[in-house]
Amino acid sequence: MAQAPADAPPPEAVPETHEEAAPAEQQSGPRMAPAPTGGLGTQGPPPPEPVDNGVIEGRTRPGYVAPLPPPVTQTNEGAVRAPPPQAFPADQVPIPDRWRLIENLGLVTEDWADPYHQNTYKGDRPICTNAPEEREYREAQREAAAAAGTPAPYGSSRCLTPGWLGLEPGHWFFVANAISDTVVEPRTFPIPVGVQTTADPQRLDVFGRPISTVFSQTFIAGFALLKGSTAYAPPAIEYRLTLAYNVNYVDVPERRVLHVEPSKATHRLDHFLGVQEAFVDYHLHHYDTSRFDFISIRAGIQPFQADFRGFLFNDSELGIRLFGNRDNNRFQFNLAAFWRLEKDTNSGLNSIVQRPRDDFVLFANVYRQDFIIPALTSQVTVAYNRNREGDNVEIDDNGFPVRPGLLGSLRGRDYDVVYLGYNADGHIGRVNLTASFYQALGKDRNSFFTDRPATINAQFAAAEAGFDRDWMRFRLSAVYASGDGDPFDNTEGGYDAIFENPVFAGADTSYWIRQTIPFAGGGRAISLNGRNGILNSLRSSKEQGQSNFNNPGLMLLGLGADFDLSPEVRLSANANHLWFENTTSLETLRVEGTIPRDIGFDLSTAAVWRPNANQNIVARLSAATLLAGRGFRDLFASLNQTRTYVSVLANVTLSY
């Protein structure tokens, strides 16, 4: 056997590899045979298997390029090459303005009665201004249509905007709004009755039959003329006018509830036209045009809400307001002064035919987004209410005195109150949060219990936490309003707001917030609470009465839930438990030794239907009941021992 020499190089080892060899046609140079491995009669390993150049669908192989498909060719004998760039004008191409363009393309045909598509009367395009250019354009449109034998296009009629307004073309917009609000409301509540005025001579009770029915129809028409590109920035100037006409009918079973005269009927039909908005808004300055931060001033009758939920002030009053924002709207501010208007007694609308009240309110507040924690907007408010109506005697339209209130010494009052408040709205993680706190400090120059000056020191706090789960939201609500502990000292500790209208704990679906409970022991013109209010303020009304800081206060704890069954249908339910915070003032006015604090349970449910998932038609049906507690039954005891009071609210709102 032959052996390899000792100094011969070792045979080459053939390494094992999973890599595929390159295709033969891609290799360059002669292919060398593998080196012999030694051994008797061996000629080396067998040749490698041929390589499969196929590629699995959806995968690629490094280094392999699949064959390209055959080229696509096209023959078009009649093709015309594109025009050269020199064929187009180098400066500009005339096209209709951006508001007429969509109509000239045939995409929209405007209809004044259609609020869903482009509509001049909804502010979607500028109004005609009677300028020479506009008149020429419209005349040319009419002539072209006449020459073609077609009807004149929409928007080519003669411009009817008064020329003396001097409006600039393409910059002025007109917005018209119309609302119909219909309410039908049967309800029961304690109705006081006197022996000499009762409608039922067989009844010798303090309270008569509790049932009552209300029908209210309100028509609201709003008009605004504004200048500017309002889709991108606040208007440079805005003129707005909103009128509200209300017709209301009320039927009760007892006399001297609707009218002071016992000879008048137990039902009433009334109507009133009020001015709810009439202001000019002027855009003073842009801080940053890229972010549209601005500062504006607004003068006239205007709406204003002091906090997120309307606890302190939510009304439309005569005043002047400076407001604006900074830092991409993360910072907002308001400086406002209001001279409160007299209200119509039965509709609550503004009455401009009467002299405004000697009641002035000043506001200063700032909002900051993502303050304290991210996703939470914080607001700090300072409000000052100066009332000088101590020498005035005001009788409402039904003949009842409203200023001064029929409590205590029946003397008029002047007072100065400062409200210091902090409000928050946002969310912490998945928990939605709203919170409010107010400290009321001031001086009542004539307390109706003592006829002496008294210091005002009262507190208010409210919070609501909500948790969303898919199409459901669950809410937990709490309210604390301090009550006065000693009516005869020199401190008034019962909290009262300026003009509350809270959206909280069920809002006007709630029985307690929606209904007014007459406080018979202090006079028929005094209510325990106010309509669309949550506080036990013991005032004649929030519209015409004065704030009263000698009151029992309130505590509320509630649970609620909203269920969005579909984009059109929502169901809501609320359960609130209410207490008087301190009953000393009630015991003094009623001359009773002890009155329990328990008001009772307020249970309510509501269904809201919005056809087509918009706000043009909103129908709501709600029902609420008050399960009277010991304190409520003590105040409103009657022979039949009514313990349950109900309220049904049917409301339909149509908007344009």
Tab-separated table of N, CA and C in Angstrom, residues 358 387-394 403-404 410-415 445-446 546:
chain	number	residue	atom	x	y	z
A	358	ASP	N	-79.578	97.410	40.561
A	358	ASP	CA	-78.398	97.954	41.233
A	358	ASP	C	-77.559	96.791	41.752
A	387	ASN	N	-74.094	94.583	45.585
A	387	ASN	CA	-75.545	94.781	45.510
A	387	ASN	C	-75.932	95.988	46.360
A	388	ARG	N	-76.692	96.917	45.738
A	388	ARG	CA	-77.152	98.126	46.413
A	388	ARG	C	-78.663	98.288	46.206
A	389	GLU	N	-79.417	97.252	46.568
A	389	GLU	CA	-80.871	97.273	46.402
A	389	GLU	C	-81.605	97.325	47.735
A	390	GLY	N	-80.904	97.798	48.776
A	390	GLY	CA	-81.508	97.854	50.092
A	390	GLY	C	-82.669	98.813	50.189
A	391	ASP	N	-82.673	99.852	49.365
A	391	ASP	CA	-83.748	100.844	49.424
A	391	ASP	C	-84.824	100.600	48.373
A	392	ASN	N	-84.730	99.511	47.622
A	392	ASN	CA	-85.687	99.235	46.555
A	392	ASN	C	-86.735	98.237	47.013
A	393	VAL	N	-87.933	98.405	46.515
A	393	VAL	CA	-89.003	97.434	46.699
A	393	VAL	C	-89.449	96.996	45.307
A	394	GLU	N	-89.285	95.716	45.012
A	394	GLU	CA	-89.611	95.181	43.686
A	394	GLU	C	-90.734	94.166	43.822
A	403	ARG	N	-88.079	91.693	46.242
A	403	ARG	CA	-86.993	92.414	46.902
A	403	ARG	C	-87.602	93.520	47.762
A	404	PRO	N	-87.383	93.459	49.069
A	404	PRO	CA	-86.674	92.410	49.819
A	404	PRO	C	-87.521	91.153	49.945
A	410	LEU	N	-88.099	91.840	57.049
A	410	LEU	CA	-88.668	92.364	55.794
A	410	LEU	C	-88.027	93.688	55.376
A	411	ARG	N	-86.810	93.940	55.799
A	411	ARG	CA	-86.104	95.159	55.405
A	411	ARG	C	-85.134	94.851	54.275
A	412	GLY	N	-84.875	95.871	53.447
A	412	GLY	CA	-83.967	95.707	52.330
A	412	GLY	C	-82.531	95.508	52.774
A	413	ARG	N	-81.702	94.968	51.852
A	413	ARG	CA	-80.322	94.643	52.189
A	413	ARG	C	-79.372	95.126	51.105
A	414	ASP	N	-78.206	95.577	51.537
A	414	ASP	CA	-77.056	95.813	50.672
A	414	ASP	C	-75.964	94.835	51.095
A	415	TYR	N	-75.201	94.349	50.129
A	415	TYR	CA	-74.119	93.432	50.498
A	415	TYR	C	-73.000	93.482	49.472
A	445	ARG	N	-74.901	94.237	54.949
A	445	ARG	CA	-75.064	95.462	55.724
A	445	ARG	C	-76.329	95.474	56.577
A	446	ASN	N	-77.194	94.461	56.369
A	446	ASN	CA	-78.408	94.415	57.183
A	446	ASN	C	-78.948	92.986	57.167
A	546	GLN	N	-82.433	88.457	45.797
A	546	GLN	CA	-81.065	88.724	46.227
A	546	GLN	C	-80.452	87.450	46.809
